[in-house]
CSV table of C-alpha atoms in Angstrom, one decimal:
chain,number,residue,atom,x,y,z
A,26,UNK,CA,-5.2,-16.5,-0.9
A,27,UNK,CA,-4.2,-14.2,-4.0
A,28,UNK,CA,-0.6,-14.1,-4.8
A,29,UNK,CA,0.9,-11.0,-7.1
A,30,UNK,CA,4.5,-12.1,-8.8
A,31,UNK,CA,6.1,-9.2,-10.0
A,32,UNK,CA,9.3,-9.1,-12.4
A,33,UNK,CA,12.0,-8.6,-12.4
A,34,UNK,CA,12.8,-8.0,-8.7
A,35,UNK,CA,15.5,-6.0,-9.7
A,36,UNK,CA,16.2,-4.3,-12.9
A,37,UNK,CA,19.2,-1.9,-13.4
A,38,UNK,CA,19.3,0.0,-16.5
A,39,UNK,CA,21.1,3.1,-18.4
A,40,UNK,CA,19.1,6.0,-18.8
A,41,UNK,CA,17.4,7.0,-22.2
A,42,UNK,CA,16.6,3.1,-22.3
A,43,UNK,CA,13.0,1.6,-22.5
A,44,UNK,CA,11.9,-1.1,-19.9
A,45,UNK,CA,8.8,-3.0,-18.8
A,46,UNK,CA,7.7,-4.7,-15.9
A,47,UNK,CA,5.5,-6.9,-14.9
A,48,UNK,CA,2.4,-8.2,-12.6
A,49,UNK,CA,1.0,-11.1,-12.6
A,50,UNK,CA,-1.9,-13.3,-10.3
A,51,UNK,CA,-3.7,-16.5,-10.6
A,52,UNK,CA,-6.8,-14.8,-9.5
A,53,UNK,CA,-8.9,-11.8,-11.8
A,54,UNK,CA,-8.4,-8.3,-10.2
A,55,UNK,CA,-11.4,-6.0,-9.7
A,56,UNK,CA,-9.3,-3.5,-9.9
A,57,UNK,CA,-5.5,-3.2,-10.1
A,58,UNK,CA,-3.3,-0.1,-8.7
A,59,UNK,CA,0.4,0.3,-9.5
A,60,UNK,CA,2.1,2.5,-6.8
A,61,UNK,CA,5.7,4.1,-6.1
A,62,UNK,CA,7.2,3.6,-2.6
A,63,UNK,CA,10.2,5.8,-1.7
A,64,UNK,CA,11.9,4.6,1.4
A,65,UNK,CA,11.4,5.0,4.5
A,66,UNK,CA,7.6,6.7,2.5
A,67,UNK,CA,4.0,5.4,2.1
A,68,UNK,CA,3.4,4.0,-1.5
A,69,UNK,CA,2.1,7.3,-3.8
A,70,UNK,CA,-0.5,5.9,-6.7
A,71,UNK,CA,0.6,6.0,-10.0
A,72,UNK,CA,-2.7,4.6,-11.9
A,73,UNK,CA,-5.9,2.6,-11.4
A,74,UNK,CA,-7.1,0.1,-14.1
A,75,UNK,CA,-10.7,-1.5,-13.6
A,76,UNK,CA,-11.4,-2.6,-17.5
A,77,UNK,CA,-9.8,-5.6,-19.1
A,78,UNK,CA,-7.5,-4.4,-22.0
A,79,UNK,CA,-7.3,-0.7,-20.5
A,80,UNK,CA,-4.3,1.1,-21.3
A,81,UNK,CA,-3.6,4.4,-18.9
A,82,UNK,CA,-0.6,6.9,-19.7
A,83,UNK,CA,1.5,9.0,-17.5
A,84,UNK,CA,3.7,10.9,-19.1
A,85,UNK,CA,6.6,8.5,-19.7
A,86,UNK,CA,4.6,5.5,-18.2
A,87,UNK,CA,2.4,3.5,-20.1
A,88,UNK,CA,0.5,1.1,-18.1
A,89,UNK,CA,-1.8,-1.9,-19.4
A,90,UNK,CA,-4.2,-4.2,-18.0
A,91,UNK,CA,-4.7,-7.7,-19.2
A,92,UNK,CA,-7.9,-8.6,-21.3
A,93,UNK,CA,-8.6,-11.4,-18.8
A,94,UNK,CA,-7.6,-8.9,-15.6
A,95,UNK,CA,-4.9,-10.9,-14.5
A,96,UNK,CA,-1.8,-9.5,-15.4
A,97,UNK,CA,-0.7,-6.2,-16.1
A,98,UNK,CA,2.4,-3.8,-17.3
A,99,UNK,CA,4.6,-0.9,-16.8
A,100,UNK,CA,6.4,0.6,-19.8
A,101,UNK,CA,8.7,3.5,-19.3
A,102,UNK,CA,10.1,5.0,-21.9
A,103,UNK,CA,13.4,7.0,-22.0
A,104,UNK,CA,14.1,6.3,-18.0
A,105,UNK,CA,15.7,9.2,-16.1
A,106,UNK,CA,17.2,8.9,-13.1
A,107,UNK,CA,14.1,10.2,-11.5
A,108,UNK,CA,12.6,7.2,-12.1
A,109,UNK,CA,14.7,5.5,-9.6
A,110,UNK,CA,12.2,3.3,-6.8
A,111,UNK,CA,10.3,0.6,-5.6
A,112,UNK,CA,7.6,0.1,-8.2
A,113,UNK,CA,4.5,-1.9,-6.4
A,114,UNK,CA,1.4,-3.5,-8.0
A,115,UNK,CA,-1.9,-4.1,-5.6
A,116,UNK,CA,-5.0,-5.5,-6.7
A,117,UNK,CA,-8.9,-5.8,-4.8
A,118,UNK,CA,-9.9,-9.2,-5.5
A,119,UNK,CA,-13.5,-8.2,-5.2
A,120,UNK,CA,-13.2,-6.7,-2.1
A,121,UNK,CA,-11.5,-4.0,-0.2
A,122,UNK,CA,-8.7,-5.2,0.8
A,123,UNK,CA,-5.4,-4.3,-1.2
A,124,UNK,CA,-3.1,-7.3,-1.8
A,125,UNK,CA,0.4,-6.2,-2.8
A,126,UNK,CA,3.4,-7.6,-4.8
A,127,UNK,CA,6.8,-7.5,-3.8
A,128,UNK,CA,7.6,-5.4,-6.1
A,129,UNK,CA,10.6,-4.1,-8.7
A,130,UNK,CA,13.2,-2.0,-7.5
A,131,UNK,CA,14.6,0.1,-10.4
A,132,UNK,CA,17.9,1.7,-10.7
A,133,UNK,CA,18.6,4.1,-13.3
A,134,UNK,CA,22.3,4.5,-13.9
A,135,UNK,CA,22.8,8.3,-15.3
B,115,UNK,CA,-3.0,18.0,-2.8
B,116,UNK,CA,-5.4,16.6,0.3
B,117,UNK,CA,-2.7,13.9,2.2
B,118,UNK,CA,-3.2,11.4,4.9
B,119,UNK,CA,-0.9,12.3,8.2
B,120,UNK,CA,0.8,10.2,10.2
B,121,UNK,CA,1.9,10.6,14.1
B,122,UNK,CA,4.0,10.2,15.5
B,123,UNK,CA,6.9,9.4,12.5
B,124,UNK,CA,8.9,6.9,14.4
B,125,UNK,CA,7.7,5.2,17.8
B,126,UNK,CA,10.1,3.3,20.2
B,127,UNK,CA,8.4,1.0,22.7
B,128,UNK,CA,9.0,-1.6,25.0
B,129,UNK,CA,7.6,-5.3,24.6
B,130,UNK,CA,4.1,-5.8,26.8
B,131,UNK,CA,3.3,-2.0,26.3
B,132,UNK,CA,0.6,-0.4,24.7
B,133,UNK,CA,1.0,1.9,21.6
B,134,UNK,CA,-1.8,4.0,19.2
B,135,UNK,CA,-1.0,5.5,16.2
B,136,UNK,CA,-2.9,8.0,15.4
B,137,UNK,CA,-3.8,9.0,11.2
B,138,UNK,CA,-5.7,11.9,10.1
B,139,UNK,CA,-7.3,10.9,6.7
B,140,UNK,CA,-8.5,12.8,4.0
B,141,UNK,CA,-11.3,14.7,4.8
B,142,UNK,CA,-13.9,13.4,2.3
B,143,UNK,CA,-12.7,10.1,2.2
B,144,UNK,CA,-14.8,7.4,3.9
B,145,UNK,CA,-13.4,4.4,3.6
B,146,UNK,CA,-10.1,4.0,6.4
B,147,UNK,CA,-7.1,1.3,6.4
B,148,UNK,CA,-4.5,0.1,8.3
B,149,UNK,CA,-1.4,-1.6,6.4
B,150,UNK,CA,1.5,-2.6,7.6
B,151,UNK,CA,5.4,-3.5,6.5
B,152,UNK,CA,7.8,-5.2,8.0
B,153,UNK,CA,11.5,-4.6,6.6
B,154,UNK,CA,12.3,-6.3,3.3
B,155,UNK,CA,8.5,-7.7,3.1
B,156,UNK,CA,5.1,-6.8,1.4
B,157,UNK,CA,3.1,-4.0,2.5
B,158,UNK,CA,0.2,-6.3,4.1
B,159,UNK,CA,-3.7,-5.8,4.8
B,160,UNK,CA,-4.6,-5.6,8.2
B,161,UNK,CA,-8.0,-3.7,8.9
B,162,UNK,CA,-11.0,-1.9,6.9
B,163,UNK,CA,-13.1,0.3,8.4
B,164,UNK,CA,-16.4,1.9,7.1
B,165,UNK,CA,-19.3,3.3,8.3
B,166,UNK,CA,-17.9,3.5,12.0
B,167,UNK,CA,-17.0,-0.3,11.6
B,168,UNK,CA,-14.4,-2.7,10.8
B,169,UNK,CA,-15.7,-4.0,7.6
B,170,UNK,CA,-12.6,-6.9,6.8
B,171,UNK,CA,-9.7,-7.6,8.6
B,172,UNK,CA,-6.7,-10.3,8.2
B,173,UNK,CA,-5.7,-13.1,10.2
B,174,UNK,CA,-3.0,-10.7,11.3
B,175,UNK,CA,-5.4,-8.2,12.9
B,176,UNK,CA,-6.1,-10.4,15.9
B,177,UNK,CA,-7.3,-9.6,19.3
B,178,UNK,CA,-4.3,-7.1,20.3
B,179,UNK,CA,-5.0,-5.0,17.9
B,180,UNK,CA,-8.4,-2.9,17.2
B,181,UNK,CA,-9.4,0.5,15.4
B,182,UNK,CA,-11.0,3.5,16.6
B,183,UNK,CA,-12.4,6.5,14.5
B,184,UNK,CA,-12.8,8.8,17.9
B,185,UNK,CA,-14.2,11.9,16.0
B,186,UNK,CA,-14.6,13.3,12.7
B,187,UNK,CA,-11.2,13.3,11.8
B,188,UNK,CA,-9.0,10.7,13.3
B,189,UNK,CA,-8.7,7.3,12.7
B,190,UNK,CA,-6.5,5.2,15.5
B,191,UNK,CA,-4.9,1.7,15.8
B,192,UNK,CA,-3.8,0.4,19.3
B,193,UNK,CA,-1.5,-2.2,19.8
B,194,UNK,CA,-2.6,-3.9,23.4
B,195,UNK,CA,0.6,-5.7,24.3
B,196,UNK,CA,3.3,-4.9,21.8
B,197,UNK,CA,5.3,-8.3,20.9
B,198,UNK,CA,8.7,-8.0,18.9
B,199,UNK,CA,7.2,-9.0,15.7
B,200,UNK,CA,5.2,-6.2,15.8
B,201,UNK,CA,8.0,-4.0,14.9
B,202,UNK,CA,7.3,-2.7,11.3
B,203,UNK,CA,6.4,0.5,9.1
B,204,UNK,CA,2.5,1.0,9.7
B,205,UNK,CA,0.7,2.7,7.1
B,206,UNK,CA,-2.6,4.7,6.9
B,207,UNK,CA,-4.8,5.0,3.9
B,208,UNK,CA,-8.0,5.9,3.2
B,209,UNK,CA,-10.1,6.4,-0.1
B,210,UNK,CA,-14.0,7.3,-1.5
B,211,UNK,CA,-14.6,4.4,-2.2
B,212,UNK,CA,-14.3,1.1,-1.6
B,213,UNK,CA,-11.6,0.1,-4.2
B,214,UNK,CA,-9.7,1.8,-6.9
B,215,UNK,CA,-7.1,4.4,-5.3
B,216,UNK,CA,-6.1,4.6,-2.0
B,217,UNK,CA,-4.2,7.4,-0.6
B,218,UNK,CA,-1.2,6.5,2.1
B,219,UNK,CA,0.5,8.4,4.8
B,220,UNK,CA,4.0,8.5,5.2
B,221,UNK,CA,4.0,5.7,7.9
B,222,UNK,CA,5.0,5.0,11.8
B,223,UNK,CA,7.6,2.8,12.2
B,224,UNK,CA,6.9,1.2,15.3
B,225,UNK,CA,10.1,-0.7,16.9
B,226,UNK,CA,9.6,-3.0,20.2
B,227,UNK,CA,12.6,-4.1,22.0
């Protein structure tokens, strides 16, 4: 069975700030997805990574993928309050099933 | 931007009854899951379906539950005998292929009492 960690759980932070979080698994990703989930909503992609080392950008998100596909990141930079969510990682583990962390629910404080 | 629906939104149903949700993926897609979420937990895997078949499916996808892709455009999960555990958000999602991005719905949440 393939685990994802994700940290912090929580993270609370001024806005204007910088912040990172992070994914993690025992297990090498085929592909890893980092999605948004609004409540009560269906989780909205942000970004797909497939190469180890990749580095995807979004505007104020930065998003990296491990060399060895295990572990990835989100950077945001300057948070607005519009950042404010659940923040999910998923990865296939050569297959086409989804596994899913439990995510990092970010607050940003205006 | 193409989205996967969802219906009904919120579904209230007694325990032992039957229940389908119903999901209307993206037209080109043709790959089709069911998640689910129960509150405070993980979005979890419970069924892939491809080619007019269930391709994978978790240990949580047992014999009450099964998938149906009755035309072109909808995809269905039935629930045979609803149990109280069953109560959680169910999503839709479907993609081109068989990995990379997947596109959700908005969700049933499904209560049994």
């Amino acid at each position: 069975t393939q685990l994802l960690e994700q940290s912090p759980q929580f993270l609370s932070i001024q806005e204007g700030e910088n912040l990172t979080v992070y994914c993690n698994s025992s297990s090498v990703f085929s592909s890893l997805q980092w999605y948004r989930q609004e409540p009560g909503e269906g989780p909205v992609l942000l970004v797909t990574v497939v190469t180890g080392g990749e580095v995807k950008k979004l505007k104020r998100l930065t998003f990296q993928f491990g060399d060895a596909r295990k572990d990835s990141s989100l950077h945001i930079t300057a948070a607005q309050p519009g950042d404010t969510g659940l923040y999910l990682c998923a990865g296939n583990f050569g297959n086409e099933k989804l596994t899913f962390g439990t995510g990092t629910r970010l607050t940003i404080i205006p | 931007e193409p989205e996967v629906t969802q219906t009904p939104s919120h579904q209230v149903t007694q325990m032992g009854q039957e229940v389908i949700l119903r999901c209307v993926p993206i037209s080109n897609h043709l790959y089709f899951y069911w998640y689910r979420q129960i509150l405070g937990q993980k979005v979890e895997f419970l069924v892939s379906f491809y080619n007019n078949e269930i391709s994978e499916k978790s240990e949580i996808f047992d014999d009450q539950f099964s998938v149906e892709r009755p035309d072109g455009s909808n995809f269905t999960l039935k629930i045979r005998s609803t149990k109280l555990e069953d109560s959680a958000m169910y999503f839709c999602a479907s993609s081109r292929r068989g990995s990379g991005g997947y596109t959700f719905g908005s969700g049933t949440r499904l209560t049994v009492v």
